[in-house]
Amino acid sequence: MTAATGETTAVEVVDLAVTPLRELNQRLHDLAVDPSGPRRWRVLNPNGEHAIACGLDADVEVEIEGHAGYYCAGMNKRATVRVHGNAGTGIAENMMSGLVIVDGNVSQSAGATGRGGLLVVEGDAAARCGISMKGIDIVVRGSVGHMSAFMAQKGALVVCGDAGDALGDSIYEAHLYVAGSVRGLGADCVEKELRDEHVAELHDVLARAGCDDVDPGSFRRFGSARQLYTFKVDNVGAY
């Protein structure tokens, strides 16, 4: 069903109460090879279905009206996906590019292994947010759970609230910014000076996330001490 919203723009409305999820995802995947298809989509009655709008590779906008289950918008490329509700495990997992926004809270492993793009969580994120991130930028308006940014390699995790225990455990070179308290740091993660270039990076990421009411200078910066993966001859017996 297509609902007109203007002279040149229309929204394709899909009701998952009557349309199988597989059919929806197939139609969205087809847009990668058929640019003449609808550019704006609205998904009704998601009811916690898993893998909604995953694997997209087209310049489209998808609005999900309700809660999503596991791996919503996983492997996203180019698309803008917005969840008007909460999302389960692995939102935007292995994201390559584009924008994913969740109006509510998300479960664990949000943005896991993401290589690019921007994930915005308006609420809180559970454990392991940004685990093994490889270039994605993540902005969490609320707080994140324990082991967030575990083995994070590249990109920025911006937390406007608090962070749980073992933040940045075994981190590589990702940039971590927290405005609130940090319960504890993981192995090889240390607090670092917030310099002008980091404030500029924060300003850019927050602006892209629509967080105009947040002061970039109010954050603390955390990153790798660069000791965990460094060979030292004095410790040769441990290798």
Tab-separated table of C-alpha atoms in Angstrom:
chain	number	residue	atom	x	y	z
A	1	MET	CA	0.000	0.000	0.000
A	2	THR	CA	1.339	3.428	-0.875
A	3	ALA	CA	0.297	6.575	0.916
A	4	ALA	CA	0.879	9.928	-0.781
A	5	THR	CA	2.655	12.563	1.337
A	6	GLY	CA	3.258	15.216	-1.324
A	7	GLU	CA	3.441	15.843	-5.018
A	8	THR	CA	6.852	14.189	-5.454
A	9	THR	CA	7.244	12.041	-2.341
A	10	ALA	CA	5.340	8.939	-1.305
A	11	VAL	CA	5.706	6.486	1.531
A	12	GLU	CA	5.405	2.745	0.989
A	13	VAL	CA	3.508	1.366	3.985
A	14	VAL	CA	4.003	-2.289	4.940
A	15	ASP	CA	1.999	-3.850	7.778
A	16	LEU	CA	3.833	-6.845	9.255
A	17	ALA	CA	0.560	-8.011	10.758
A	18	VAL	CA	-0.461	-9.076	7.251
A	19	THR	CA	2.816	-9.092	5.249
A	20	PRO	CA	5.565	-11.652	5.987
A	21	LEU	CA	8.851	-10.125	7.156
A	22	ARG	CA	10.741	-12.064	4.496
A	23	GLU	CA	8.684	-10.332	1.807
A	24	LEU	CA	9.415	-6.901	3.261
A	25	ASN	CA	13.156	-7.544	3.442
A	26	GLN	CA	13.225	-8.935	-0.084
A	27	ARG	CA	11.512	-5.835	-1.450
A	28	LEU	CA	14.006	-3.642	0.391
A	29	HIS	CA	16.940	-5.711	-0.926
A	30	ASP	CA	15.598	-5.372	-4.473
A	31	LEU	CA	16.133	-1.600	-4.262
A	32	ALA	CA	19.883	-2.171	-4.577
A	33	VAL	CA	19.356	-3.160	-8.223
A	34	ASP	CA	16.127	-1.275	-8.961
A	35	PRO	CA	16.551	2.437	-8.175
A	36	SER	CA	13.034	3.146	-9.434
A	37	GLY	CA	11.468	1.599	-6.328
A	38	PRO	CA	10.065	3.560	-3.354
A	39	ARG	CA	12.601	5.663	-1.450
A	40	ARG	CA	10.596	6.020	1.777
A	41	TRP	CA	9.098	3.149	3.767
A	42	ARG	CA	6.962	2.869	6.884
A	43	VAL	CA	6.736	-0.469	8.725
A	44	LEU	CA	3.707	-1.056	10.951
A	45	ASN	CA	3.239	-3.669	13.695
A	46	PRO	CA	6.859	-4.888	13.929
A	47	ASN	CA	5.972	-6.587	17.243
A	48	GLY	CA	9.589	-7.410	18.073
A	49	GLU	CA	10.315	-9.299	14.840
A	50	HIS	CA	14.002	-10.108	14.320
A	51	ALA	CA	16.217	-8.824	11.465
A	52	ILE	CA	13.841	-6.121	10.268
A	53	ALA	CA	15.396	-4.041	7.463
A	54	CYS	CA	18.707	-5.899	7.631
A	55	GLY	CA	21.205	-6.046	4.780
A	56	LEU	CA	20.022	-2.879	3.036
A	57	ASP	CA	22.173	-1.373	0.275
A	58	ALA	CA	20.276	1.613	-1.093
A	59	ASP	CA	19.618	5.289	-0.349
A	60	VAL	CA	16.256	4.734	1.316
A	61	GLU	CA	14.520	5.767	4.529
A	62	VAL	CA	12.763	3.145	6.667
A	63	GLU	CA	10.580	4.125	9.635
A	64	ILE	CA	9.696	1.247	11.978
A	65	GLU	CA	6.634	2.078	14.066
A	66	GLY	CA	7.196	0.046	17.220
A	67	HIS	CA	9.681	-2.273	18.907
A	68	ALA	CA	12.200	-4.318	16.917
A	69	GLY	CA	13.865	-7.606	17.854
A	70	TYR	CA	17.393	-8.901	17.255
A	71	TYR	CA	19.718	-7.504	14.558
A	72	CYS	CA	17.438	-4.798	13.243
A	73	ALA	CA	19.225	-2.829	10.491
A	74	GLY	CA	22.156	-5.223	10.667
A	75	MET	CA	24.758	-4.889	7.891
A	76	ASN	CA	23.179	-1.584	6.909
A	77	LYS	CA	24.721	0.210	3.952
A	78	ARG	CA	23.602	3.695	2.800
A	79	ALA	CA	20.079	3.481	4.237
A	80	THR	CA	18.524	5.520	7.048
A	81	VAL	CA	16.573	3.338	9.479
A	82	ARG	CA	14.647	4.725	12.445
A	83	VAL	CA	13.029	2.605	15.166
A	84	HIS	CA	10.199	4.383	16.968
A	85	GLY	CA	10.546	2.145	20.010
A	86	ASN	CA	13.121	-0.164	21.580
A	87	ALA	CA	15.446	-2.613	19.807
A	88	GLY	CA	16.883	-5.986	20.816
A	89	THR	CA	20.368	-7.454	20.614
A	90	GLY	CA	22.709	-6.361	17.830
A	91	ILE	CA	21.000	-3.269	16.442
A	92	ALA	CA	23.068	-2.076	13.430
A	93	GLU	CA	25.454	-5.019	13.824
A	94	ASN	CA	28.243	-4.909	11.214
A	95	MET	CA	26.899	-1.620	9.858
A	96	MET	CA	28.884	-0.318	6.876
A	97	SER	CA	27.430	3.165	6.277
A	98	GLY	CA	24.228	5.150	6.589
A	99	LEU	CA	22.290	6.129	9.699
A	100	VAL	CA	20.376	4.094	12.290
A	101	ILE	CA	18.366	5.834	15.025
A	102	VAL	CA	16.531	4.195	17.934
A	103	ASP	CA	14.113	6.413	19.834
A	104	GLY	CA	14.110	4.135	22.882
A	105	ASN	CA	16.521	1.727	24.566
A	106	VAL	CA	18.606	-1.037	22.997
A	107	SER	CA	19.813	-4.393	24.255
A	108	GLN	CA	23.391	-5.665	24.244
A	109	SER	CA	25.967	-5.485	21.440
A	110	ALA	CA	24.564	-2.377	19.768
A	111	GLY	CA	26.678	-1.472	16.746
A	112	ALA	CA	28.859	-4.564	17.175
A	113	THR	CA	31.689	-4.854	14.609
A	114	GLY	CA	30.346	-1.812	12.771
A	115	ARG	CA	32.681	-0.516	10.079
A	116	GLY	CA	31.074	2.842	9.257
A	117	GLY	CA	28.015	5.017	9.475
A	118	LEU	CA	26.323	6.431	12.561
A	119	LEU	CA	24.181	4.725	15.213
A	120	VAL	CA	22.164	6.974	17.547
A	121	VAL	CA	20.421	5.610	20.649
A	122	GLU	CA	18.123	8.133	22.311
A	123	GLY	CA	17.796	5.998	25.455
A	124	ASP	CA	20.159	3.548	27.166
A	125	ALA	CA	22.265	0.744	25.729
A	126	ALA	CA	22.925	-2.534	27.560
A	127	ALA	CA	26.211	-4.452	27.837
A	128	ARG	CA	28.887	-4.563	25.126
A	129	CYS	CA	27.744	-1.522	23.207
A	130	GLY	CA	30.224	-1.005	20.377
A	131	ILE	CA	31.995	-4.338	20.895
A	132	SER	CA	34.775	-4.754	18.304
A	133	MET	CA	33.689	-1.580	16.492
A	134	LYS	CA	35.800	-0.993	13.391
A	135	GLY	CA	34.947	2.531	12.229
A	136	ILE	CA	31.325	3.126	13.182
A	137	ASP	CA	30.397	6.174	15.278
A	138	ILE	CA	27.906	5.530	18.104
A	139	VAL	CA	26.085	8.166	20.160
A	140	VAL	CA	24.112	7.058	23.215
A	141	ARG	CA	22.001	9.762	24.830
A	142	GLY	CA	21.647	7.714	28.004
A	143	SER	CA	24.028	5.239	29.630
A	144	VAL	CA	25.819	2.082	28.486
A	145	GLY	CA	26.315	-1.236	30.282
A	146	HIS	CA	29.430	-3.191	31.176
A	147	MET	CA	32.132	-4.207	28.674
A	148	SER	CA	31.137	-1.494	26.216
A	149	ALA	CA	33.723	-0.885	23.466
A	150	PHE	CA	35.382	-4.241	24.249
A	151	MET	CA	38.218	-4.684	21.722
A	152	ALA	CA	37.044	-1.531	19.915
A	153	GLN	CA	39.392	-0.854	17.029
A	154	LYS	CA	38.276	2.338	15.288
A	155	GLY	CA	35.530	4.932	15.448
A	156	ALA	CA	33.988	6.901	18.308
A	157	LEU	CA	31.656	5.853	21.118
A	158	VAL	CA	30.000	8.902	22.676
A	159	VAL	CA	28.055	8.320	25.897
A	160	CYS	CA	26.060	11.268	27.212
A	161	GLY	CA	25.215	9.410	30.434
A	162	ASP	CA	27.206	6.901	32.492
A	163	ALA	CA	29.280	3.853	31.561
A	164	GLY	CA	29.324	0.480	33.313
A	165	ASP	CA	32.269	-1.610	34.435
A	166	ALA	CA	35.194	-2.666	32.196
A	167	LEU	CA	34.762	0.152	29.679
A	168	GLY	CA	37.110	-0.250	26.720
A	169	ASP	CA	38.544	-3.580	27.801
A	170	SER	CA	41.375	-4.633	25.435
A	171	ILE	CA	40.739	-1.548	23.324
A	172	TYR	CA	42.786	-0.762	20.214
A	173	GLU	CA	42.493	2.784	18.773
A	174	ALA	CA	38.818	3.732	19.045
A	175	HIS	CA	37.935	7.004	20.804
A	176	LEU	CA	35.676	6.804	23.858
A	177	TYR	CA	33.905	9.833	25.314
A	178	VAL	CA	31.740	9.775	28.458
A	179	ALA	CA	29.925	12.752	29.963
A	180	GLY	CA	28.852	10.992	33.168
A	181	SER	CA	30.520	8.587	35.567
A	182	VAL	CA	32.494	5.473	34.656
A	183	ARG	CA	32.156	2.521	36.988
A	184	GLY	CA	35.443	0.962	35.908
A	185	LEU	CA	37.923	0.664	33.060
A	186	GLY	CA	38.896	-2.563	31.340
A	187	ALA	CA	42.358	-3.898	30.610
A	188	ASP	CA	44.661	-1.348	28.934
A	189	CYS	CA	42.003	1.392	28.876
A	190	VAL	CA	43.013	4.691	30.501
A	191	GLU	CA	41.660	8.210	30.785
A	192	LYS	CA	43.338	10.667	28.432
A	193	GLU	CA	43.462	14.419	27.965
A	194	LEU	CA	40.557	15.960	26.060
A	195	ARG	CA	42.389	18.171	23.569
A	196	ASP	CA	41.007	20.631	21.037
A	197	GLU	CA	40.992	18.057	18.225
A	198	HIS	CA	38.880	15.729	20.358
A	199	VAL	CA	36.391	18.487	21.171
A	200	ALA	CA	36.158	19.120	17.421
A	201	GLU	CA	35.536	15.411	16.776
A	202	LEU	CA	32.850	15.368	19.465
A	203	HIS	CA	31.208	18.461	18.018
A	204	ASP	CA	31.030	16.811	14.595
A	205	VAL	CA	29.651	13.487	15.846
A	206	LEU	CA	27.104	15.114	18.156
A	207	ALA	CA	25.960	17.456	15.377
A	208	ARG	CA	25.422	14.535	13.008
A	209	ALA	CA	23.427	12.817	15.759
A	210	GLY	CA	21.241	15.886	16.287
A	211	CYS	CA	22.497	16.427	19.842
A	212	ASP	CA	22.688	20.223	19.731
A	213	ASP	CA	22.027	20.558	23.469
A	214	VAL	CA	25.173	18.697	24.557
A	215	ASP	CA	28.430	20.507	25.360
A	216	PRO	CA	31.390	18.715	23.712
A	217	GLY	CA	33.708	20.145	26.343
A	218	SER	CA	31.859	18.361	29.159
A	219	PHE	CA	33.103	14.873	28.196
A	220	ARG	CA	36.009	12.793	29.458
A	221	ARG	CA	38.135	10.892	26.952
A	222	PHE	CA	39.333	7.308	27.259
A	223	GLY	CA	41.548	5.215	25.039
A	224	SER	CA	44.279	2.617	24.782
A	225	ALA	CA	47.389	2.727	26.947
A	226	ARG	CA	49.034	0.764	24.119
A	227	GLN	CA	50.546	-1.766	26.485
A	228	LEU	CA	48.402	-4.863	26.108
A	229	TYR	CA	49.634	-5.829	22.651
A	230	THR	CA	53.188	-4.487	22.981
A	231	PHE	CA	56.062	-6.959	23.147
A	232	LYS	CA	58.487	-6.301	25.986
A	233	VAL	CA	61.697	-8.296	26.287
A	234	ASP	CA	61.384	-8.278	30.088
A	235	ASN	CA	58.210	-10.350	29.718
A	236	VAL	CA	59.566	-12.792	27.160
A	237	GLY	CA	58.871	-15.738	29.460
A	238	ALA	CA	55.144	-14.948	29.337
A	239	TYR	CA	54.897	-15.275	25.560
